[in-house]
Short mmCIF file of C-alpha atoms in Angstrom, two decimals:
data_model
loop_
_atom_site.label_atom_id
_atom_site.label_comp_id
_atom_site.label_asym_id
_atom_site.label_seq_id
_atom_site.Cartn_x
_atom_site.Cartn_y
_atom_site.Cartn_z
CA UNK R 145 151.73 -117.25 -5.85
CA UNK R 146 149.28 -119.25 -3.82
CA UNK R 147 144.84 -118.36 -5.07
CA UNK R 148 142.48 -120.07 -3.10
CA UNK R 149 138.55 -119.49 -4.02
CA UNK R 150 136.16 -119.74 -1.34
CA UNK R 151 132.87 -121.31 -1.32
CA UNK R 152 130.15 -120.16 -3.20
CA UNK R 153 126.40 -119.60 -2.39
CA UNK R 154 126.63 -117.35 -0.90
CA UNK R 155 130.19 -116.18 -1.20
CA UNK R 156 131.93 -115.38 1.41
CA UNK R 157 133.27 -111.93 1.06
CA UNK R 158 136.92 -112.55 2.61
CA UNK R 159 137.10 -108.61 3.36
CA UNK R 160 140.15 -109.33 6.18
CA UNK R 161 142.50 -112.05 7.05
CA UNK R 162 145.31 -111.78 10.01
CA UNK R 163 148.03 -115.08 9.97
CA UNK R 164 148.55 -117.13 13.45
CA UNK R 165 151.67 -118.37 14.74
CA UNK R 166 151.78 -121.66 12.76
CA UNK R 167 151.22 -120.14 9.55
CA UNK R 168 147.57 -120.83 9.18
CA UNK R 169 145.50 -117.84 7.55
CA UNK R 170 142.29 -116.74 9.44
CA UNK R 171 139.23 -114.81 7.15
CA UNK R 172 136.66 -113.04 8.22
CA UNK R 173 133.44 -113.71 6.21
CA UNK R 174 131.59 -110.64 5.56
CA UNK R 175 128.46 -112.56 4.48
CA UNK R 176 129.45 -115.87 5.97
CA UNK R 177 128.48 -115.32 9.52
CA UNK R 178 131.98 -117.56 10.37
CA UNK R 179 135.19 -117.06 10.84
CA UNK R 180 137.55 -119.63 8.86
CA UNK R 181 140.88 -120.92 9.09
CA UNK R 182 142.79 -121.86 6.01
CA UNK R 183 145.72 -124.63 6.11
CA UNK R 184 148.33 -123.68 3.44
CA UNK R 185 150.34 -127.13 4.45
CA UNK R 186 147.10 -129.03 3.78
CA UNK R 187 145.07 -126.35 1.49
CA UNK R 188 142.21 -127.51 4.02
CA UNK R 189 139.23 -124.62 4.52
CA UNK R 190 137.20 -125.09 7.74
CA UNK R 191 134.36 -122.78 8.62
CA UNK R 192 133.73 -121.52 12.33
CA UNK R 193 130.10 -120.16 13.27
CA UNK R 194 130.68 -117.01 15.93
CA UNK R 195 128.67 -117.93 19.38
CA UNK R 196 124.49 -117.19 18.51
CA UNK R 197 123.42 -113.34 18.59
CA UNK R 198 120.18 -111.70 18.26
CA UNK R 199 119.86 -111.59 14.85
CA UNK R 200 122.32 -113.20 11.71
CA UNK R 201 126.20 -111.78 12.43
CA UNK R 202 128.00 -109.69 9.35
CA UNK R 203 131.24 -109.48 10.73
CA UNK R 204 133.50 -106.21 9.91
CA UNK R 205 137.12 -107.31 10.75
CA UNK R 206 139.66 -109.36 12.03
CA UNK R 207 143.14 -108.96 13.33
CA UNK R 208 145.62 -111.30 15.14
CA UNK R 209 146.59 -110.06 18.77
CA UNK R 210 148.63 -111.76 21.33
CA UNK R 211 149.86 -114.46 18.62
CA UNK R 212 146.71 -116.92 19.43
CA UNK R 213 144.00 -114.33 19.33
CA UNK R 214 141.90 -113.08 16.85
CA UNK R 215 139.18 -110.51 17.00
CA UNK R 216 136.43 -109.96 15.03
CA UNK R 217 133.37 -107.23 15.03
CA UNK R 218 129.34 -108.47 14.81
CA UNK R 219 127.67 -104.78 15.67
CA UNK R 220 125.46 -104.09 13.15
CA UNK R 221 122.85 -105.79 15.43
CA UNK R 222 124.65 -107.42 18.09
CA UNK R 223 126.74 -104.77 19.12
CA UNK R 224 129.71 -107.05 20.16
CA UNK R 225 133.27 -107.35 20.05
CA UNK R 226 134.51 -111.20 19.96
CA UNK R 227 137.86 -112.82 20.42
CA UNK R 228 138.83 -116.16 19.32
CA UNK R 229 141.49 -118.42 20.68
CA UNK R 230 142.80 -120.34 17.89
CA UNK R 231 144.29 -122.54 20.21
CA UNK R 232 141.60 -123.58 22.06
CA UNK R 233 138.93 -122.95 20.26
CA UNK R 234 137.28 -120.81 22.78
CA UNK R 235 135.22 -117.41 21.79
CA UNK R 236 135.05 -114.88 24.75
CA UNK R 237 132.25 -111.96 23.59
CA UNK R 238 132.50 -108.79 24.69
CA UNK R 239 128.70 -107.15 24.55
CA UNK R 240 129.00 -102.93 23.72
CA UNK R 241 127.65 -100.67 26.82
CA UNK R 242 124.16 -98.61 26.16
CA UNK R 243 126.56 -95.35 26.67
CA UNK R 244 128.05 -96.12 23.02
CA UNK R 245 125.70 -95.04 20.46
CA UNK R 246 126.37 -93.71 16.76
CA UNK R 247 128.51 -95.47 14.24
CA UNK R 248 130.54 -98.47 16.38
CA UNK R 249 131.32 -100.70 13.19
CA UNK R 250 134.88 -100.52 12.55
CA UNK R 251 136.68 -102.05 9.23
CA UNK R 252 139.71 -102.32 11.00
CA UNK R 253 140.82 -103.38 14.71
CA UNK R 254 144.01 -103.28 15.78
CA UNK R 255 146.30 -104.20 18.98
CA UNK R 256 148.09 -101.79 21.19
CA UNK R 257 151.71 -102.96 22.61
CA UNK R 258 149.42 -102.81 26.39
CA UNK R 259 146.81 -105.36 24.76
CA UNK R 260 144.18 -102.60 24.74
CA UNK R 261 141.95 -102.81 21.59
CA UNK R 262 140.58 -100.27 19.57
CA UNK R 263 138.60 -99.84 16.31
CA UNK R 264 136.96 -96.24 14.62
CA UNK R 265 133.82 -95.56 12.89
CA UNK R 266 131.80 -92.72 10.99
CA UNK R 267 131.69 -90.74 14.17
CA UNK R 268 133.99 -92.43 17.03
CA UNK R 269 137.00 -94.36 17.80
CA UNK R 270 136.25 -97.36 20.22
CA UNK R 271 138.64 -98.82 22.85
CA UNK R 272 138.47 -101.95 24.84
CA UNK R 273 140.56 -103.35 27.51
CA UNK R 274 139.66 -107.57 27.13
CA UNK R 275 141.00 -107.69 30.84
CA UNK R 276 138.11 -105.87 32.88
CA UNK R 277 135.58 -105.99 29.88
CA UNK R 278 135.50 -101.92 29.51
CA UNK R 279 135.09 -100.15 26.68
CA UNK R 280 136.26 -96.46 25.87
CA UNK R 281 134.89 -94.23 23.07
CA UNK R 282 136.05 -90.94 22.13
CA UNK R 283 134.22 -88.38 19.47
CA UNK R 284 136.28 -87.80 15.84
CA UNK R 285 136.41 -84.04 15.66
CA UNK R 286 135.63 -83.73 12.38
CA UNK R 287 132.80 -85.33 12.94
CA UNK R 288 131.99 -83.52 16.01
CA UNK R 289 132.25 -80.27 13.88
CA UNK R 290 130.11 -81.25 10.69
CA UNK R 291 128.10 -83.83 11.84
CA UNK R 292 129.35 -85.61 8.86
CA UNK R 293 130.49 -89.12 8.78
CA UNK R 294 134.08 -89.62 8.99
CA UNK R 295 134.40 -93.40 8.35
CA UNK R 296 137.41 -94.31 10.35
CA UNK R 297 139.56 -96.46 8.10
CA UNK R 298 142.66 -98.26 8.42
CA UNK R 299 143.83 -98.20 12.06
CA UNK R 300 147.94 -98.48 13.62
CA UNK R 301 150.44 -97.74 16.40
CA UNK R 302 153.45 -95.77 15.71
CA UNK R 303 156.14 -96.20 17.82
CA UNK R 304 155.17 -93.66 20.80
CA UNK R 305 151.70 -96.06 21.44
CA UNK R 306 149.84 -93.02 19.92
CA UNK R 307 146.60 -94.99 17.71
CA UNK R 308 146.53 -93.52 14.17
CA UNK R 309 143.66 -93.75 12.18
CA UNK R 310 142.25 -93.22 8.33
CA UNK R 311 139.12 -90.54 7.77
CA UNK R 312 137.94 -91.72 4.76
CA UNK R 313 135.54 -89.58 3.66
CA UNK R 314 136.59 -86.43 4.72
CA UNK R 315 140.38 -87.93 3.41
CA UNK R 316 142.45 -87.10 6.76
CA UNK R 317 144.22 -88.75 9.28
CA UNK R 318 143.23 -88.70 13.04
CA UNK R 319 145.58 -89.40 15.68
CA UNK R 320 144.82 -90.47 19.15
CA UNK R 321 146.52 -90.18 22.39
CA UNK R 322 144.73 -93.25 24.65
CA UNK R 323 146.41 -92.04 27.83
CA UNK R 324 144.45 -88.56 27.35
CA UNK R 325 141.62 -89.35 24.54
CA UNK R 326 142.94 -86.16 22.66
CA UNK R 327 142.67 -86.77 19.02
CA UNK R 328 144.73 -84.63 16.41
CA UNK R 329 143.73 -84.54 12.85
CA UNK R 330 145.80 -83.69 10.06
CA UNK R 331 145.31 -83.45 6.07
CA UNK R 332 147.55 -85.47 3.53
CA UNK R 333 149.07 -82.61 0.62
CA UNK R 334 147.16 -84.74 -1.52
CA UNK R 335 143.67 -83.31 -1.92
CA UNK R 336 141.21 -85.93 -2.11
CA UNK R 337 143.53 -88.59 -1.61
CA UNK R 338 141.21 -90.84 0.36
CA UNK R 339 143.90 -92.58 2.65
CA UNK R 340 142.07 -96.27 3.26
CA UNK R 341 144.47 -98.64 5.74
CA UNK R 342 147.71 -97.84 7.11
CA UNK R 343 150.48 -100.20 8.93
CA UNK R 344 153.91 -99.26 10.96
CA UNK R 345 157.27 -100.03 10.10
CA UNK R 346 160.40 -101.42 12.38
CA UNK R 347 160.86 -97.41 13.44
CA UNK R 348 157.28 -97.06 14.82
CA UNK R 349 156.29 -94.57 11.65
CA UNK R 350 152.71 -94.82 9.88
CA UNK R 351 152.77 -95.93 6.16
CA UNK R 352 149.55 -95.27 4.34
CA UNK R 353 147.85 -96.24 1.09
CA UNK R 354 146.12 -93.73 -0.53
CA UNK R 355 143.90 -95.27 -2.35
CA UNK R 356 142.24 -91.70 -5.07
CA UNK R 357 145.21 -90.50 -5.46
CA UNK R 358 147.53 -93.74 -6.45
CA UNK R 359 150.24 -92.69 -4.19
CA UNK R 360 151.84 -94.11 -0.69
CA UNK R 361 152.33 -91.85 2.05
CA UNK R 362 154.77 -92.09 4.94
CA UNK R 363 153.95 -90.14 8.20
CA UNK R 364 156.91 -89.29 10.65
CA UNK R 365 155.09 -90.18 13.74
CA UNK R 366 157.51 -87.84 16.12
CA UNK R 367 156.47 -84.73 13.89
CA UNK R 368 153.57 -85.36 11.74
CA UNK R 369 155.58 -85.07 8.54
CA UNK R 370 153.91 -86.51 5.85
CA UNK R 371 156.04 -88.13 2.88
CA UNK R 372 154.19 -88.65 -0.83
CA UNK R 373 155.94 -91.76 -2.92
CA UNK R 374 154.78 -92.62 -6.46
CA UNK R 375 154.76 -96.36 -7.31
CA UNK R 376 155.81 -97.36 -10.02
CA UNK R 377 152.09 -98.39 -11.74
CA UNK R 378 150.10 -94.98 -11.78
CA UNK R 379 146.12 -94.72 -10.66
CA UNK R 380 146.50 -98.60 -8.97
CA UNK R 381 144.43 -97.50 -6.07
CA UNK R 382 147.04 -98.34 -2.99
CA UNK R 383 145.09 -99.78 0.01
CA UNK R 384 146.73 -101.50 2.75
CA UNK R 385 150.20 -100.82 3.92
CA UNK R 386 152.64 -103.21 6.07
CA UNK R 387 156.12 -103.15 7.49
CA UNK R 388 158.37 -105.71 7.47
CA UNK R 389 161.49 -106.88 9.93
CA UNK R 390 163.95 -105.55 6.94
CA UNK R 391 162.70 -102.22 7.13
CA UNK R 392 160.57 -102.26 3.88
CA UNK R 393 157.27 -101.32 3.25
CA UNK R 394 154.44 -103.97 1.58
CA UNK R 395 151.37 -102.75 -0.13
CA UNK R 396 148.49 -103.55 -1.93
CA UNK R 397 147.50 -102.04 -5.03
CA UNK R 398 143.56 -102.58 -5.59
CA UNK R 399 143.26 -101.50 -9.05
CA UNK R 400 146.30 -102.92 -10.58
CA UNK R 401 146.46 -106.68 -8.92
CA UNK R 402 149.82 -106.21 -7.80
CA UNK R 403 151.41 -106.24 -4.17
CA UNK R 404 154.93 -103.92 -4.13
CA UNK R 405 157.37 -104.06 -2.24
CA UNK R 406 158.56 -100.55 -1.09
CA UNK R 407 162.37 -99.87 0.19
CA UNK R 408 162.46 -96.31 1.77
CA UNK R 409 166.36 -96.99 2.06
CA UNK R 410 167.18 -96.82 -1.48
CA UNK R 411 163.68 -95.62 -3.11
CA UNK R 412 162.95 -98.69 -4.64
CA UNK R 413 160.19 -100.43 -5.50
CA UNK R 414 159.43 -104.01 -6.39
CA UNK R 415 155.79 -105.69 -7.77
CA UNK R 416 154.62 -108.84 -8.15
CA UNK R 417 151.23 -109.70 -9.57
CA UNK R 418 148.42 -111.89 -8.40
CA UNK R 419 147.09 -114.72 -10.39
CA UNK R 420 144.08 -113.58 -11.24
CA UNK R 421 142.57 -109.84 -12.52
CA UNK R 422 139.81 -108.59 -10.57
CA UNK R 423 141.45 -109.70 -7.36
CA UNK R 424 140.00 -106.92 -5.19
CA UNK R 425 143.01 -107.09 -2.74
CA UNK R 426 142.29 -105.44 0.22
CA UNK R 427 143.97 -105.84 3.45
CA UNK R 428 147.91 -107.80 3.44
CA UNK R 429 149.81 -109.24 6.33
CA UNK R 430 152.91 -110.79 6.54
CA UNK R 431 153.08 -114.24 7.31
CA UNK R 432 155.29 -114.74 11.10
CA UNK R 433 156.62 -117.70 10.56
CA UNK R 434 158.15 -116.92 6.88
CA UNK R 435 158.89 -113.01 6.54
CA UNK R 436 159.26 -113.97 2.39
CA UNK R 437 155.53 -114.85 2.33
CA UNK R 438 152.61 -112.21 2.18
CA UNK R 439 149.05 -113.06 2.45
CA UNK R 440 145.92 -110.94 0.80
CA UNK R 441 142.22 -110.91 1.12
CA UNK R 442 139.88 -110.28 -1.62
CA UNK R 443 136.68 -109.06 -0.84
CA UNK R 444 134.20 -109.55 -3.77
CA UNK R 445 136.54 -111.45 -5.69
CA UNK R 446 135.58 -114.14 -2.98
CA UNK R 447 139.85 -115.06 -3.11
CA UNK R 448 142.41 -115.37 -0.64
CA UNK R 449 145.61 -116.11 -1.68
CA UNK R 450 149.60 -115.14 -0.82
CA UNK R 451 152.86 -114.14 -2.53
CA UNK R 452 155.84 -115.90 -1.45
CA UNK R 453 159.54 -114.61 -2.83
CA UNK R 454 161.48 -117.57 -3.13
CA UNK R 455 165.19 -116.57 -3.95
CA UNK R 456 166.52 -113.75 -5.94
CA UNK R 457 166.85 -109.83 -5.16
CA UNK R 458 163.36 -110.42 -3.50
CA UNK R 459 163.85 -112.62 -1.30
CA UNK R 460 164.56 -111.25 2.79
CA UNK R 461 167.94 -112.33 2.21
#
């Protein structure tokens, strides 16, 4: 297990991270105003301010996209959407039209397999399309019906391109057809649950953490079924969820410092604890160029860090 603490005054608040091509971890720093890439050949930390805005960027998220890409989110103020070749170095910004209005931060954006991106928050679920600059937006029913904020969550693409997203607060999961901008909402068996980020496996079905209820959840994405599984730690708050090539499901447990290893084969489950208590994991992702390596973010523990399984009944062999 790799911990790395990031500067201090202010701290940096390392809410999301997304791995490139070569390994290197990107962060984006809630409170930083940058974006920063982290060497784990060289343990070197190098801090990238985001192009000037009106006022000081917080940004919301980052993913990777097209291997070299990143994306980030500065709307609070500066209603934008940025990408970042890690590459080049180049930052393309993509400014929000005056037709969006309500909630457009999003804690999560994600990548369709058509390069379209998308993002959800307390009221809609935002699309762009980085070739022709145009955004999409389509209203959350729930929302729509209550006028209550649904704080759209964890974001991912099952295996029919359909965009599945997280309600937070009213603890459901939306579902969104970007070919028709229908959205389907369904509720876990949970109660309460509070599902918070969600990933796909190598079948194209949605694996979710949810995060009141201490349990992991697998949705069938052809028929909606919803699947409860009970780690092996109880109440450890499960957050994000990620597939690997093997089949198995990775996930972070918030409350417990631990990142399990889930496979739905056999109904086993495997965890491995962080360094350090306190670790606030929040979002994982598996590192491309080493599918035994798995990288975490943690948010006001001001850490990044990764688990690697070296050999052994972990390892991908």
């Amino acid at each position: 297990a790799v911990d790395f603490e990031l500067p201090k005054d202010p701290e940096r608040d390392p809410h999301d991270l997304t791995v490139d091509p070569r390994g290197n971890a990107w962060i984006a720093e809630r409170n930083g105003c940058c974006i920063a890439k982290f060497d784990p050949k060289t343990f070197t930390f190098t801090e990238i301010e985001l192009p000037p805005g009106k006022v000081k960027s917080r940004i919301s998220s980052a993913i990777g996209q097209d291997g070299d890409k990143i994306w980030v989110q500065d709307v609070s103020h500066n209603r934008r959407w940025i990408s970042y070749n890690t590459k080049t170095g180049q930052f393309t910004v993509f400014p929000l039209p005056d037709s969006i209005r309500g909630s457009v931060g999003s804690n999560t954006v994600i990548a369709d397999k058509t390069g379209r991106i998308w993002g959800a928050g307390s009221s809609l679920v935002i699309g762009l399309d980085p070739a022709t600059g145009k955004f999409v937006s389509y209203p959350i029913p729930y929302w729509q019906k209550t006028k209550k904020s649904a704080v759209g969550y964890g974001m991912a693409i099952s295996g029919d391109g359909r965009v599945w997203f997280a309600e937070r607060d009213p603890s459901r999961i939306g579902r969104l057809d970007p070919e028709t901008g229908k959205i389907d909402e369904y509720e876990p068996p949970l109660p309460n649950s509070i599902p918070r980020r969600m990933g796909s496996d190598t079948q194209g079905n949605i694996w979710v953490g949810l995060h009141e209820s201490g349990k992991l959840m697998k949705i069938d994405y052809e028929t909606a079924k919803m699947t409860i599984f009970d780690p092996p730690t109880q109440n450890s708050a499960p957050y994000d969820a990620v597939g690997d090539p093997h089949g198995r499901v990775w996930f972070s447990e918030q409350a417990a410092d631990k990142i399990t290893r889930f496979d739905p084969k056999n109904g086993t489950f495997l965890e491995f604890t962080v360094p350090n208590a306190e670790s606030d994991m929040r979002r994982i992702e598996l590192d491309p160029t080493n599918p035994n390596r798995v990288w975490w973010g943690g948010d006001t523990a001001n850490h990044i860090g990764y688990i690697e399984v070296l050999s052994g009944k972990g390892s991908a062999e």
